[in-house]
Amino acid sequence: QVTLKESGPGILQPSQTLSLTCTFSGFSLSTYGMGVGWIRQPSGKGLEWLANIWWDDDKYYNPSLKNRLTISKDTSNNQAFLKITNVDTADTATYYCARTIAAISFAYWGQGTLVTVSS
Amino acid sequence: DVVMTQTPVSLSVSLGGQTSISCRSSQSLVHSDGNTYLYWYLQKPGQSPQLLIYKVSNRFSGVPDRFSGSGSGTDFTLKISRVEPEDLGVYYCYQGTHYPYTFGAGTKLELK
């Protein structure tokens, strides 16, 4: 059974660094073709793809966030991570991680973690 | 970036009825490997999105055959037949062909 669960700080202040963790089970990020992506959704709005990391440590980012993103993984502990530097109120959103394998993008999603940026 | 334009923004449908959602991309979604990475997701109220259709027309595991996807190039459609109450929510198309990956703005399906 595939499960993913996001965790984060809940609330942080502008200019801080947001660190998110995706803890998953039921698959391995060392399996050929496997990937994990991060997607966010401001309250009442649509979905925005942020980044993907693949089994071979290939990484892709959404350039709209202007080099503020860093995605990484810990294969041994079945975790993926996302850091967003220099956050501001526009980064307030629910952040999801989701699994991709081969051509089946985001087949499984976590429940999401709400992040609020406020002074 | 590839812009994904979904129409309509919202839909009212009767239970048991049929409806369709259009998704148009600003450039062809045919990848250099020959595949078209167009997906459809449903986000029910208060829930995470769930995958319905992958690569234009393939139903994901457990998705009822009431859902069907079609299209090619830049023009895609999701059809829902025999609408049931659990089909209500926001539908998103998504392209995984060109980085950065992009979602449509969503289509809200409501009961008439």
XYZ file of C-alpha atoms in Angstrom:
231
model
C 0.000 0.000 0.000
C 1.428 3.349 -1.078
C 1.185 6.187 1.404
C 2.781 9.614 1.611
C 2.656 12.153 4.400
C 3.931 15.692 4.394
C 5.218 17.528 7.439
C 6.274 21.124 7.898
C 6.526 23.959 10.397
C 2.906 25.115 10.131
C 3.756 28.771 10.446
C 6.878 30.780 9.711
C 7.888 34.374 9.216
C 8.748 36.198 5.995
C 12.355 35.780 4.827
C 12.733 32.445 6.652
C 13.448 29.123 4.984
C 10.607 26.626 4.675
C 11.624 22.992 5.150
C 9.168 20.289 4.171
C 9.460 16.531 4.562
C 7.578 13.841 2.669
C 7.673 10.476 4.428
C 6.425 7.630 2.309
C 5.912 3.881 2.355
C 5.011 1.191 -0.124
C 7.687 2.109 -2.651
C 11.355 2.977 -2.894
C 12.864 6.065 -4.472
C 15.724 3.899 -5.631
C 13.438 1.959 -7.978
C 13.994 2.656 -11.662
C 11.521 5.259 -12.963
C 10.308 6.341 -9.540
C 9.920 9.959 -8.597
C 8.395 12.260 -6.015
C 7.033 15.683 -6.766
C 5.932 18.662 -4.720
C 2.806 20.629 -5.585
C 1.215 23.481 -3.684
C -2.233 25.019 -3.510
C -3.121 28.367 -1.938
C -6.454 28.242 -0.185
C -9.314 28.292 -2.679
C -6.965 28.358 -5.659
C -5.433 25.975 -8.171
C -2.450 23.658 -8.167
C 1.134 24.680 -8.867
C 3.886 22.176 -9.601
C 7.083 23.030 -7.725
C 9.712 20.317 -8.205
C 10.401 16.656 -8.973
C 13.176 14.345 -7.874
C 13.825 11.026 -9.585
C 15.288 7.673 -8.636
C 18.606 8.616 -10.273
C 18.730 11.912 -8.302
C 17.743 13.948 -11.340
C 15.960 17.104 -10.231
C 13.639 19.546 -11.937
C 12.337 22.839 -10.605
C 9.702 25.364 -11.450
C 11.706 28.419 -12.535
C 8.883 30.732 -11.440
C 10.251 30.396 -7.915
C 13.531 31.874 -9.068
C 16.098 29.460 -7.643
C 14.517 29.444 -4.162
C 13.804 25.699 -4.313
C 15.952 22.751 -3.331
C 14.630 19.200 -3.556
C 16.443 16.211 -2.109
C 15.855 12.662 -0.918
C 16.935 10.139 1.699
C 16.360 6.785 0.059
C 17.322 4.796 3.135
C 14.640 6.444 5.249
C 11.998 6.752 2.511
C 11.843 10.514 2.625
C 11.917 13.413 0.212
C 12.480 17.023 1.126
C 11.785 20.457 -0.221
C 13.321 23.713 0.941
C 12.057 27.117 -0.081
C 14.229 30.041 0.881
C 13.209 33.621 1.600
C 9.484 32.901 1.957
C 6.835 35.584 1.866
C 3.066 35.657 2.283
C 2.597 34.454 -1.303
C 4.066 31.102 -0.236
C 1.139 30.478 2.113
C -0.448 27.288 0.797
C -1.115 23.622 1.344
C 1.912 21.688 0.169
C 1.509 18.193 -1.246
C 3.997 15.522 -2.162
C 3.006 12.898 -4.704
C 4.522 9.804 -6.285
C 5.290 9.397 -9.925
C 6.408 6.211 -11.638
C 7.347 6.137 -15.291
C 4.504 7.818 -17.198
C 1.987 7.805 -14.370
C 2.404 11.220 -12.803
C 1.216 11.893 -9.262
C -0.745 8.683 -8.895
C -0.591 8.890 -5.111
C -0.775 12.028 -3.008
C -0.208 12.867 0.602
C -2.858 14.612 2.668
C -1.031 17.924 2.387
C 0.452 20.195 5.012
C -0.708 23.775 5.491
C 2.044 26.358 5.651
C 1.276 29.914 6.679
C 3.777 32.717 6.227
C 2.978 35.583 8.530
C 4.782 38.204 10.545
C 5.731 27.777 -20.009
C 2.884 25.708 -21.434
C -0.449 27.291 -20.592
C -3.288 24.853 -19.969
C -6.694 26.387 -20.617
C -9.686 24.563 -19.195
C -13.264 25.247 -20.166
C -15.743 25.746 -18.735
C -14.765 27.171 -15.373
C -17.806 25.529 -13.814
C -20.424 22.995 -14.815
C -23.829 22.080 -13.458
C -24.925 18.542 -14.158
C -27.825 16.333 -13.164
C -27.211 13.037 -11.446
C -27.079 10.355 -14.087
C -26.269 12.873 -16.781
C -23.243 13.276 -19.010
C -20.785 16.104 -19.341
C -17.373 16.974 -20.714
C -14.471 19.260 -19.879
C -12.072 20.706 -22.416
C -8.379 21.316 -21.901
C -6.245 23.089 -24.477
C -2.493 23.526 -24.275
C -0.510 26.430 -25.714
C 1.807 23.998 -27.476
C 1.731 20.386 -28.516
C 2.041 17.919 -25.659
C 3.627 15.232 -27.809
C 6.946 14.405 -26.186
C 10.078 13.602 -28.158
C 9.591 9.983 -27.018
C 6.248 9.899 -28.851
C 4.075 9.901 -25.740
C 1.598 12.589 -24.757
C 1.792 13.301 -21.039
C -1.649 14.727 -20.388
C -3.405 13.868 -17.152
C -6.722 14.505 -15.434
C -7.190 14.829 -11.669
C -10.243 15.271 -9.480
C -10.064 17.130 -6.204
C -13.084 16.432 -4.048
C -13.963 18.961 -1.359
C -11.471 18.864 1.493
C -9.373 16.144 -0.138
C -6.092 15.800 -2.005
C -6.286 15.518 -5.790
C -6.669 12.023 -7.198
C -5.500 10.749 -10.557
C -8.240 9.774 -12.994
C -6.590 9.583 -16.414
C -2.958 9.336 -17.467
C -1.413 9.777 -20.903
C -4.607 11.198 -22.421
C -6.886 8.176 -22.261
C -5.698 5.585 -19.723
C -7.870 5.177 -16.655
C -5.899 4.817 -13.452
C -6.473 1.802 -11.241
C -9.919 1.797 -9.678
C -11.305 4.657 -11.778
C -14.791 3.812 -13.095
C -15.287 3.478 -16.828
C -17.718 6.394 -16.606
C -14.600 8.524 -16.994
C -12.929 8.692 -20.375
C -10.189 10.845 -21.817
C -9.460 11.677 -25.409
C -7.597 14.106 -27.598
C -4.250 14.746 -29.174
C -1.689 17.441 -29.753
C -3.122 20.496 -28.007
C -6.784 19.608 -27.593
C -8.058 17.214 -24.932
C -11.381 16.234 -23.392
C -12.541 14.482 -20.262
C -15.996 12.943 -20.498
C -18.018 11.867 -17.503
C -21.100 9.776 -18.059
C -23.790 8.689 -15.594
C -22.640 11.346 -13.119
C -22.748 10.241 -9.493
C -22.592 12.363 -6.329
C -18.968 11.311 -5.669
C -17.926 12.876 -9.002
C -18.459 16.383 -7.699
C -15.417 18.564 -7.139
C -12.776 20.370 -9.165
C -11.193 18.726 -12.197
C -7.694 19.678 -13.300
C -5.802 18.825 -16.437
C -2.015 18.676 -16.188
C 0.827 18.370 -18.642
C 4.002 16.446 -17.869
C 5.616 16.812 -21.275
C 7.406 20.144 -20.977
C 9.188 21.565 -17.943
C 7.947 23.353 -16.004
C 4.977 21.049 -15.636
C 1.696 22.975 -15.509
C -1.898 22.507 -14.394
C -5.062 23.961 -15.807
C -6.980 26.360 -13.577
C -9.650 23.788 -12.832
C -13.294 23.100 -13.662
C -15.782 22.877 -10.825
C -18.458 20.252 -11.282
C -21.634 20.910 -9.331
C -25.062 19.364 -9.130
C -27.904 21.001 -10.996
